[in-house]
Amino acid sequence: MKIGPEIKPALLGAAGGAVVLAIVGFAWGGWVTGATAREQAEKNADTAVVSVLSPICAIQFNAQPDSAAKLAELTALSSYQQPKFIEEGGWAVMPGAEDAVSGVSRGCAAILTTET
């Protein structure tokens, strides 16, 4: 196929414009690929679940008879040891579940230690 000399600059301009549009869109326009959108959606969903379940964990922690003593133990631990303490105590396990949801013990510890 032969392209006339008057069409060639228009085609090159359209191709160049498409490339520039893609670069601007992905760099500054907020465009993302499908995989990136899925990753962001999963991260947002995990964050939402943790933010809903962490207060339930704190309520379960405070409902125990010796909660004041356990809270003193919790606050005496370093911040990286606190989630394990919450998990081992079973407060991060939601009613009807067998295991704790990832991140709930960290959120629960943050709630409990900021209340004091």
Tab-separated table of N, CA and C in Angstrom:
chain	number	residue	atom	x	y	z
A	1	MET	N	0.851	-1.162	0.000
A	1	MET	CA	0.000	0.000	0.000
A	1	MET	C	0.900	1.230	0.000
A	2	LYS	N	0.515	2.141	-0.847
A	2	LYS	CA	1.302	3.351	-0.988
A	2	LYS	C	0.562	4.494	-0.292
A	3	ILE	N	1.298	5.226	0.576
A	3	ILE	CA	0.717	6.351	1.306
A	3	ILE	C	1.186	7.634	0.643
A	4	GLY	N	0.211	8.482	0.393
A	4	GLY	CA	0.535	9.742	-0.262
A	4	GLY	C	1.310	10.670	0.652
A	5	PRO	N	2.059	11.612	0.068
A	5	PRO	CA	2.882	12.513	0.874
A	5	PRO	C	2.057	13.450	1.753
A	6	GLU	N	0.810	13.721	1.421
A	6	GLU	CA	-0.015	14.605	2.248
A	6	GLU	C	-0.629	13.859	3.441
A	7	ILE	N	-0.687	12.540	3.423
A	7	ILE	CA	-1.268	11.747	4.514
A	7	ILE	C	-0.206	11.379	5.552
A	8	LYS	N	1.013	11.185	5.130
A	8	LYS	CA	2.086	10.736	6.024
A	8	LYS	C	2.271	11.655	7.237
A	9	PRO	N	2.310	12.987	7.126
A	9	PRO	CA	2.469	13.825	8.317
A	9	PRO	C	1.285	13.701	9.286
A	10	ALA	N	0.091	13.512	8.754
A	10	ALA	CA	-1.083	13.359	9.622
A	10	ALA	C	-0.997	12.064	10.420
A	11	LEU	N	-0.570	10.981	9.775
A	11	LEU	CA	-0.443	9.698	10.473
A	11	LEU	C	0.662	9.746	11.525
A	12	LEU	N	1.784	10.358	11.180
A	12	LEU	CA	2.870	10.491	12.160
A	12	LEU	C	2.442	11.375	13.334
A	13	GLY	N	1.699	12.431	13.054
A	13	GLY	CA	1.199	13.299	14.128
A	13	GLY	C	0.222	12.578	15.025
A	14	ALA	N	-0.646	11.754	14.441
A	14	ALA	CA	-1.598	10.978	15.241
A	14	ALA	C	-0.876	9.948	16.121
A	15	ALA	N	0.110	9.278	15.555
A	15	ALA	CA	0.876	8.292	16.330
A	15	ALA	C	1.646	8.976	17.457
A	16	GLY	N	2.268	10.098	17.148
A	16	GLY	CA	3.004	10.843	18.182
A	16	GLY	C	2.073	11.356	19.268
A	17	GLY	N	0.908	11.838	18.861
A	17	GLY	CA	-0.077	12.315	19.836
A	17	GLY	C	-0.560	11.203	20.742
A	18	ALA	N	-0.747	10.005	20.188
A	18	ALA	CA	-1.172	8.858	20.993
A	18	ALA	C	-0.115	8.484	22.024
A	19	VAL	N	1.143	8.528	21.610
A	19	VAL	CA	2.243	8.210	22.531
A	19	VAL	C	2.307	9.251	23.649
A	20	VAL	N	2.222	10.519	23.285
A	20	VAL	CA	2.262	11.587	24.292
A	20	VAL	C	1.067	11.477	25.232
A	21	LEU	N	-0.109	11.187	24.696
A	21	LEU	CA	-1.308	11.041	25.519
A	21	LEU	C	-1.148	9.901	26.520
A	22	ALA	N	-0.593	8.778	26.067
A	22	ALA	CA	-0.382	7.642	26.969
A	22	ALA	C	0.620	7.989	28.066
A	23	ILE	N	1.693	8.652	27.699
A	23	ILE	CA	2.699	9.022	28.704
A	23	ILE	C	2.104	9.980	29.734
A	24	VAL	N	1.414	10.991	29.267
A	24	VAL	CA	0.804	11.958	30.188
A	24	VAL	C	-0.267	11.285	31.040
A	25	GLY	N	-1.070	10.424	30.440
A	25	GLY	CA	-2.140	9.750	31.182
A	25	GLY	C	-1.626	8.866	32.299
A	26	PHE	N	-0.607	8.064	32.007
A	26	PHE	CA	-0.072	7.163	33.031
A	26	PHE	C	0.793	7.895	34.049
A	27	ALA	N	1.513	8.920	33.625
A	27	ALA	CA	2.414	9.623	34.542
A	27	ALA	C	1.675	10.602	35.444
A	28	TRP	N	0.764	11.393	34.877
A	28	TRP	CA	0.127	12.442	35.661
A	28	TRP	C	-1.391	12.355	35.701
A	29	GLY	N	-1.977	11.571	34.812
A	29	GLY	CA	-3.433	11.528	34.707
A	29	GLY	C	-4.103	10.543	35.635
A	30	GLY	N	-3.329	9.734	36.334
A	30	GLY	CA	-3.917	8.777	37.270
A	30	GLY	C	-4.342	7.473	36.622
A	31	TRP	N	-3.970	7.244	35.379
A	31	TRP	CA	-4.308	5.991	34.730
A	31	TRP	C	-3.485	4.870	35.359
A	32	VAL	N	-4.075	3.703	35.501
A	32	VAL	CA	-3.363	2.533	36.014
A	32	VAL	C	-3.763	1.314	35.189
A	33	THR	N	-2.950	0.296	35.252
A	33	THR	CA	-3.278	-0.953	34.571
A	33	THR	C	-4.298	-1.725	35.409
A	34	GLY	N	-4.872	-2.738	34.821
A	34	GLY	CA	-5.851	-3.556	35.536
A	34	GLY	C	-5.251	-4.234	36.760
A	35	ALA	N	-4.019	-4.715	36.643
A	35	ALA	CA	-3.361	-5.382	37.774
A	35	ALA	C	-3.141	-4.419	38.931
A	36	THR	N	-2.724	-3.199	38.626
A	36	THR	CA	-2.513	-2.203	39.672
A	36	THR	C	-3.837	-1.836	40.340
A	37	ALA	N	-4.881	-1.716	39.552
A	37	ALA	CA	-6.204	-1.407	40.110
A	37	ALA	C	-6.669	-2.519	41.039
A	38	ARG	N	-6.442	-3.789	40.649
A	38	ARG	CA	-6.810	-4.922	41.510
A	38	ARG	C	-6.031	-4.898	42.814
A	39	GLU	N	-4.728	-4.637	42.728
A	39	GLU	CA	-3.893	-4.581	43.936
A	39	GLU	C	-4.376	-3.485	44.882
A	40	GLN	N	-4.687	-2.317	44.329
A	40	GLN	CA	-5.168	-1.217	45.157
A	40	GLN	C	-6.523	-1.550	45.788
A	41	ALA	N	-7.392	-2.208	45.039
A	41	ALA	CA	-8.702	-2.585	45.568
A	41	ALA	C	-8.564	-3.601	46.700
A	42	GLU	N	-7.670	-4.574	46.529
A	42	GLU	CA	-7.448	-5.566	47.582
A	42	GLU	C	-6.873	-4.914	48.837
A	43	LYS	N	-5.942	-3.998	48.659
A	43	LYS	CA	-5.347	-3.305	49.797
A	43	LYS	C	-6.412	-2.490	50.541
A	44	ASN	N	-7.250	-1.787	49.785
A	44	ASN	CA	-8.317	-0.996	50.403
A	44	ASN	C	-9.314	-1.891	51.129
A	45	ALA	N	-9.626	-3.047	50.563
A	45	ALA	CA	-10.555	-3.971	51.208
A	45	ALA	C	-9.956	-4.512	52.507
A	46	ASP	N	-8.673	-4.885	52.471
A	46	ASP	CA	-8.018	-5.376	53.681
A	46	ASP	C	-8.004	-4.311	54.779
A	47	THR	N	-7.715	-3.083	54.401
A	47	THR	CA	-7.703	-1.977	55.354
A	47	THR	C	-9.085	-1.768	55.958
A	48	ALA	N	-10.121	-1.868	55.139
A	48	ALA	CA	-11.492	-1.690	55.632
A	48	ALA	C	-11.868	-2.795	56.603
A	49	VAL	N	-11.495	-4.031	56.294
A	49	VAL	CA	-11.818	-5.156	57.179
A	49	VAL	C	-11.120	-4.984	58.525
A	50	VAL	N	-9.853	-4.618	58.482
A	50	VAL	CA	-9.099	-4.432	59.735
A	50	VAL	C	-9.694	-3.295	60.555
A	51	SER	N	-10.095	-2.210	59.901
A	51	SER	CA	-10.643	-1.072	60.647
A	51	SER	C	-12.004	-1.391	61.265
A	52	VAL	N	-12.724	-2.348	60.698
A	52	VAL	CA	-14.015	-2.747	61.270
A	52	VAL	C	-13.833	-3.774	62.384
A	53	LEU	N	-12.902	-4.700	62.214
A	53	LEU	CA	-12.744	-5.783	63.182
A	53	LEU	C	-11.869	-5.415	64.383
A	54	SER	N	-11.004	-4.452	64.251
A	54	SER	CA	-10.123	-4.084	65.371
A	54	SER	C	-10.898	-3.593	66.598
A	55	PRO	N	-11.930	-2.761	66.443
A	55	PRO	CA	-12.701	-2.364	67.630
A	55	PRO	C	-13.414	-3.545	68.302
A	56	ILE	N	-13.826	-4.542	67.523
A	56	ILE	CA	-14.452	-5.733	68.110
A	56	ILE	C	-13.429	-6.474	68.956
A	57	CYS	N	-12.208	-6.560	68.459
A	57	CYS	CA	-11.121	-7.179	69.218
A	57	CYS	C	-10.903	-6.430	70.535
A	58	ALA	N	-10.911	-5.104	70.482
A	58	ALA	CA	-10.711	-4.312	71.698
A	58	ALA	C	-11.851	-4.540	72.687
A	59	ILE	N	-13.067	-4.668	72.192
A	59	ILE	CA	-14.220	-4.941	73.070
A	59	ILE	C	-14.059	-6.302	73.723
A	60	GLN	N	-13.635	-7.314	72.948
A	60	GLN	CA	-13.410	-8.650	73.507
A	60	GLN	C	-12.307	-8.616	74.561
A	61	PHE	N	-11.270	-7.838	74.315
A	61	PHE	CA	-10.172	-7.708	75.273
A	61	PHE	C	-10.686	-7.093	76.571
A	62	ASN	N	-11.446	-6.012	76.463
A	62	ASN	CA	-11.942	-5.310	77.655
A	62	ASN	C	-13.044	-6.067	78.377
A	63	ALA	N	-13.656	-7.057	77.733
A	63	ALA	CA	-14.744	-7.816	78.354
A	63	ALA	C	-14.239	-8.878	79.330
A	64	GLN	N	-12.974	-9.188	79.291
A	64	GLN	CA	-12.455	-10.207	80.205
A	64	GLN	C	-12.364	-9.653	81.627
A	65	PRO	N	-12.495	-10.514	82.617
A	65	PRO	CA	-12.502	-10.043	84.008
A	65	PRO	C	-11.209	-9.338	84.449
A	66	ASP	N	-10.067	-9.790	83.964
A	66	ASP	CA	-8.787	-9.205	84.378
A	66	ASP	C	-8.207	-8.301	83.291
A	67	SER	N	-9.059	-7.534	82.649
A	67	SER	CA	-8.602	-6.711	81.524
A	67	SER	C	-7.592	-5.643	81.942
A	68	ALA	N	-7.727	-5.107	83.141
A	68	ALA	CA	-6.789	-4.076	83.591
A	68	ALA	C	-5.372	-4.652	83.727
A	69	ALA	N	-5.266	-5.854	84.264
A	69	ALA	CA	-3.954	-6.487	84.404
A	69	ALA	C	-3.374	-6.843	83.039
A	70	LYS	N	-4.231	-7.345	82.161
A	70	LYS	CA	-3.767	-7.700	80.820
A	70	LYS	C	-3.361	-6.446	80.037
A	71	LEU	N	-4.074	-5.353	80.236
A	71	LEU	CA	-3.716	-4.104	79.570
A	71	LEU	C	-2.361	-3.601	80.062
A	72	ALA	N	-2.091	-3.785	81.344
A	72	ALA	CA	-0.783	-3.402	81.873
A	72	ALA	C	0.315	-4.259	81.243
A	73	GLU	N	0.031	-5.562	81.068
A	73	GLU	CA	0.999	-6.435	80.402
A	73	GLU	C	1.223	-5.991	78.956
A	74	LEU	N	0.125	-5.658	78.282
A	74	LEU	CA	0.197	-5.245	76.882
A	74	LEU	C	1.015	-3.973	76.722
A	75	THR	N	0.773	-2.990	77.549
A	75	THR	CA	1.483	-1.722	77.415
A	75	THR	C	2.957	-1.850	77.816
A	76	ALA	N	3.286	-2.855	78.612
A	76	ALA	CA	4.686	-3.063	78.993
A	76	ALA	C	5.501	-3.657	77.839
A	77	LEU	N	4.818	-4.266	76.884
A	77	LEU	CA	5.515	-4.873	75.751
A	77	LEU	C	5.892	-3.808	74.722
A	78	SER	N	6.874	-4.143	73.908
A	78	SER	CA	7.227	-3.235	72.810
A	78	SER	C	6.151	-3.329	71.731
A	79	SER	N	6.107	-2.331	70.872
A	79	SER	CA	5.041	-2.250	69.880
A	79	SER	C	5.038	-3.432	68.908
A	80	TYR	N	6.184	-4.016	68.640
A	80	TYR	CA	6.202	-5.151	67.722
A	80	TYR	C	5.802	-6.456	68.417
A	81	GLN	N	5.819	-6.503	69.739
A	81	GLN	CA	5.403	-7.701	70.473
A	81	GLN	C	3.908	-7.675	70.815
A	82	GLN	N	3.308	-6.503	70.804
A	82	GLN	CA	1.908	-6.375	71.194
A	82	GLN	C	0.938	-7.174	70.319
A	83	PRO	N	1.066	-7.158	68.975
A	83	PRO	CA	0.132	-7.960	68.173
A	83	PRO	C	0.184	-9.453	68.495
A	84	LYS	N	1.375	-9.971	68.747
A	84	LYS	CA	1.496	-11.394	69.088
A	84	LYS	C	0.796	-11.683	70.412
A	85	PHE	N	0.913	-10.784	71.381
A	85	PHE	CA	0.238	-10.929	72.660
A	85	PHE	C	-1.281	-10.983	72.461
A	86	ILE	N	-1.797	-10.120	71.597
A	86	ILE	CA	-3.234	-10.087	71.312
A	86	ILE	C	-3.667	-11.387	70.635
A	87	GLU	N	-2.887	-11.853	69.668
A	87	GLU	CA	-3.221	-13.097	68.976
A	87	GLU	C	-3.185	-14.290	69.918
A	88	GLU	N	-2.156	-14.371	70.753
A	88	GLU	CA	-2.038	-15.495	71.676
A	88	GLU	C	-3.157	-15.496	72.709
A	89	GLY	N	-3.653	-14.332	73.057
A	89	GLY	CA	-4.770	-14.248	73.990
A	89	GLY	C	-6.109	-14.630	73.368
A	90	GLY	N	-6.162	-14.677	72.041
A	90	GLY	CA	-7.377	-15.081	71.354
A	90	GLY	C	-8.375	-13.961	71.125
A	91	TRP	N	-8.028	-12.736	71.442
A	91	TRP	CA	-8.978	-11.619	71.312
A	91	TRP	C	-9.143	-11.174	69.862
A	92	ALA	N	-8.177	-11.466	69.015
A	92	ALA	CA	-8.255	-11.061	67.610
A	92	ALA	C	-9.088	-12.022	66.771
A	93	VAL	N	-9.453	-13.171	67.343
A	93	VAL	CA	-10.290	-14.132	66.635
A	93	VAL	C	-11.743	-13.694	66.806
A	94	MET	N	-12.400	-13.489	65.681
A	94	MET	CA	-13.784	-13.015	65.704
A	94	MET	C	-14.733	-14.158	66.030
A	95	PRO	N	-15.866	-13.858	66.633
A	95	PRO	CA	-16.846	-14.903	66.946
A	95	PRO	C	-17.226	-15.673	65.679
A	96	GLY	N	-17.176	-16.995	65.762
A	96	GLY	CA	-17.507	-17.841	64.627
A	96	GLY	C	-16.328	-18.150	63.717
A	97	ALA	N	-15.197	-17.525	63.938
A	97	ALA	CA	-14.008	-17.768	63.114
A	97	ALA	C	-13.036	-18.660	63.867
A	98	GLU	N	-12.159	-19.298	63.118
A	98	GLU	CA	-11.155	-20.154	63.738
A	98	GLU	C	-9.823	-19.448	63.925
A	99	ASP	N	-9.520	-18.530	63.020
A	99	ASP	CA	-8.237	-17.829	63.052
A	99	ASP	C	-8.466	-16.328	63.016
A	100	ALA	N	-7.459	-15.603	63.437
A	100	ALA	CA	-7.520	-14.139	63.402
A	100	ALA	C	-7.256	-13.653	61.981
A	101	VAL	N	-7.910	-12.580	61.605
A	101	VAL	CA	-7.672	-11.947	60.312
A	101	VAL	C	-6.364	-11.166	60.411
A	102	SER	N	-5.564	-11.257	59.369
A	102	SER	CA	-4.274	-10.580	59.359
A	102	SER	C	-4.435	-9.077	59.569
A	103	GLY	N	-3.684	-8.537	60.502
A	103	GLY	CA	-3.696	-7.100	60.758
A	103	GLY	C	-4.624	-6.673	61.881
A	104	VAL	N	-5.575	-7.525	62.269
A	104	VAL	CA	-6.527	-7.143	63.311
A	104	VAL	C	-5.820	-6.998	64.659
A	105	SER	N	-4.892	-7.884	64.955
A	105	SER	CA	-4.200	-7.803	66.240
A	105	SER	C	-3.375	-6.523	66.348
A	106	ARG	N	-2.797	-6.092	65.239
A	106	ARG	CA	-2.017	-4.840	65.243
A	106	ARG	C	-2.951	-3.651	65.481
A	107	GLY	N	-4.091	-3.646	64.786
A	107	GLY	CA	-5.066	-2.568	64.966
A	107	GLY	C	-5.655	-2.569	66.360
A	108	CYS	N	-5.913	-3.743	66.894
A	108	CYS	CA	-6.455	-3.875	68.242
A	108	CYS	C	-5.460	-3.343	69.280
A	109	ALA	N	-4.204	-3.713	69.123
A	109	ALA	CA	-3.180	-3.234	70.047
A	109	ALA	C	-3.074	-1.718	69.983
A	110	ALA	N	-3.180	-1.173	68.787
A	110	ALA	CA	-3.117	0.291	68.644
A	110	ALA	C	-4.289	0.960	69.358
A	111	ILE	N	-5.476	0.387	69.228
A	111	ILE	CA	-6.653	0.947	69.908
A	111	ILE	C	-6.482	0.869	71.415
A	112	LEU	N	-6.068	-0.285	71.897
A	112	LEU	CA	-5.961	-0.484	73.357
A	112	LEU	C	-4.868	0.394	73.977
A	113	THR	N	-3.771	0.561	73.285
A	113	THR	CA	-2.677	1.327	73.879
A	113	THR	C	-2.900	2.833	73.777
A	114	THR	N	-3.748	3.282	72.864
A	114	THR	CA	-4.033	4.706	72.783
A	114	THR	C	-5.140	5.107	73.749
A	115	GLU	N	-5.901	4.144	74.250
A	115	GLU	CA	-6.963	4.443	75.224
A	115	GLU	C	-6.380	4.761	76.596
A	116	THR	N	-5.160	4.266	76.859
A	116	THR	CA	-4.581	4.451	78.190
A	116	THR	C	-3.944	5.804	78.324
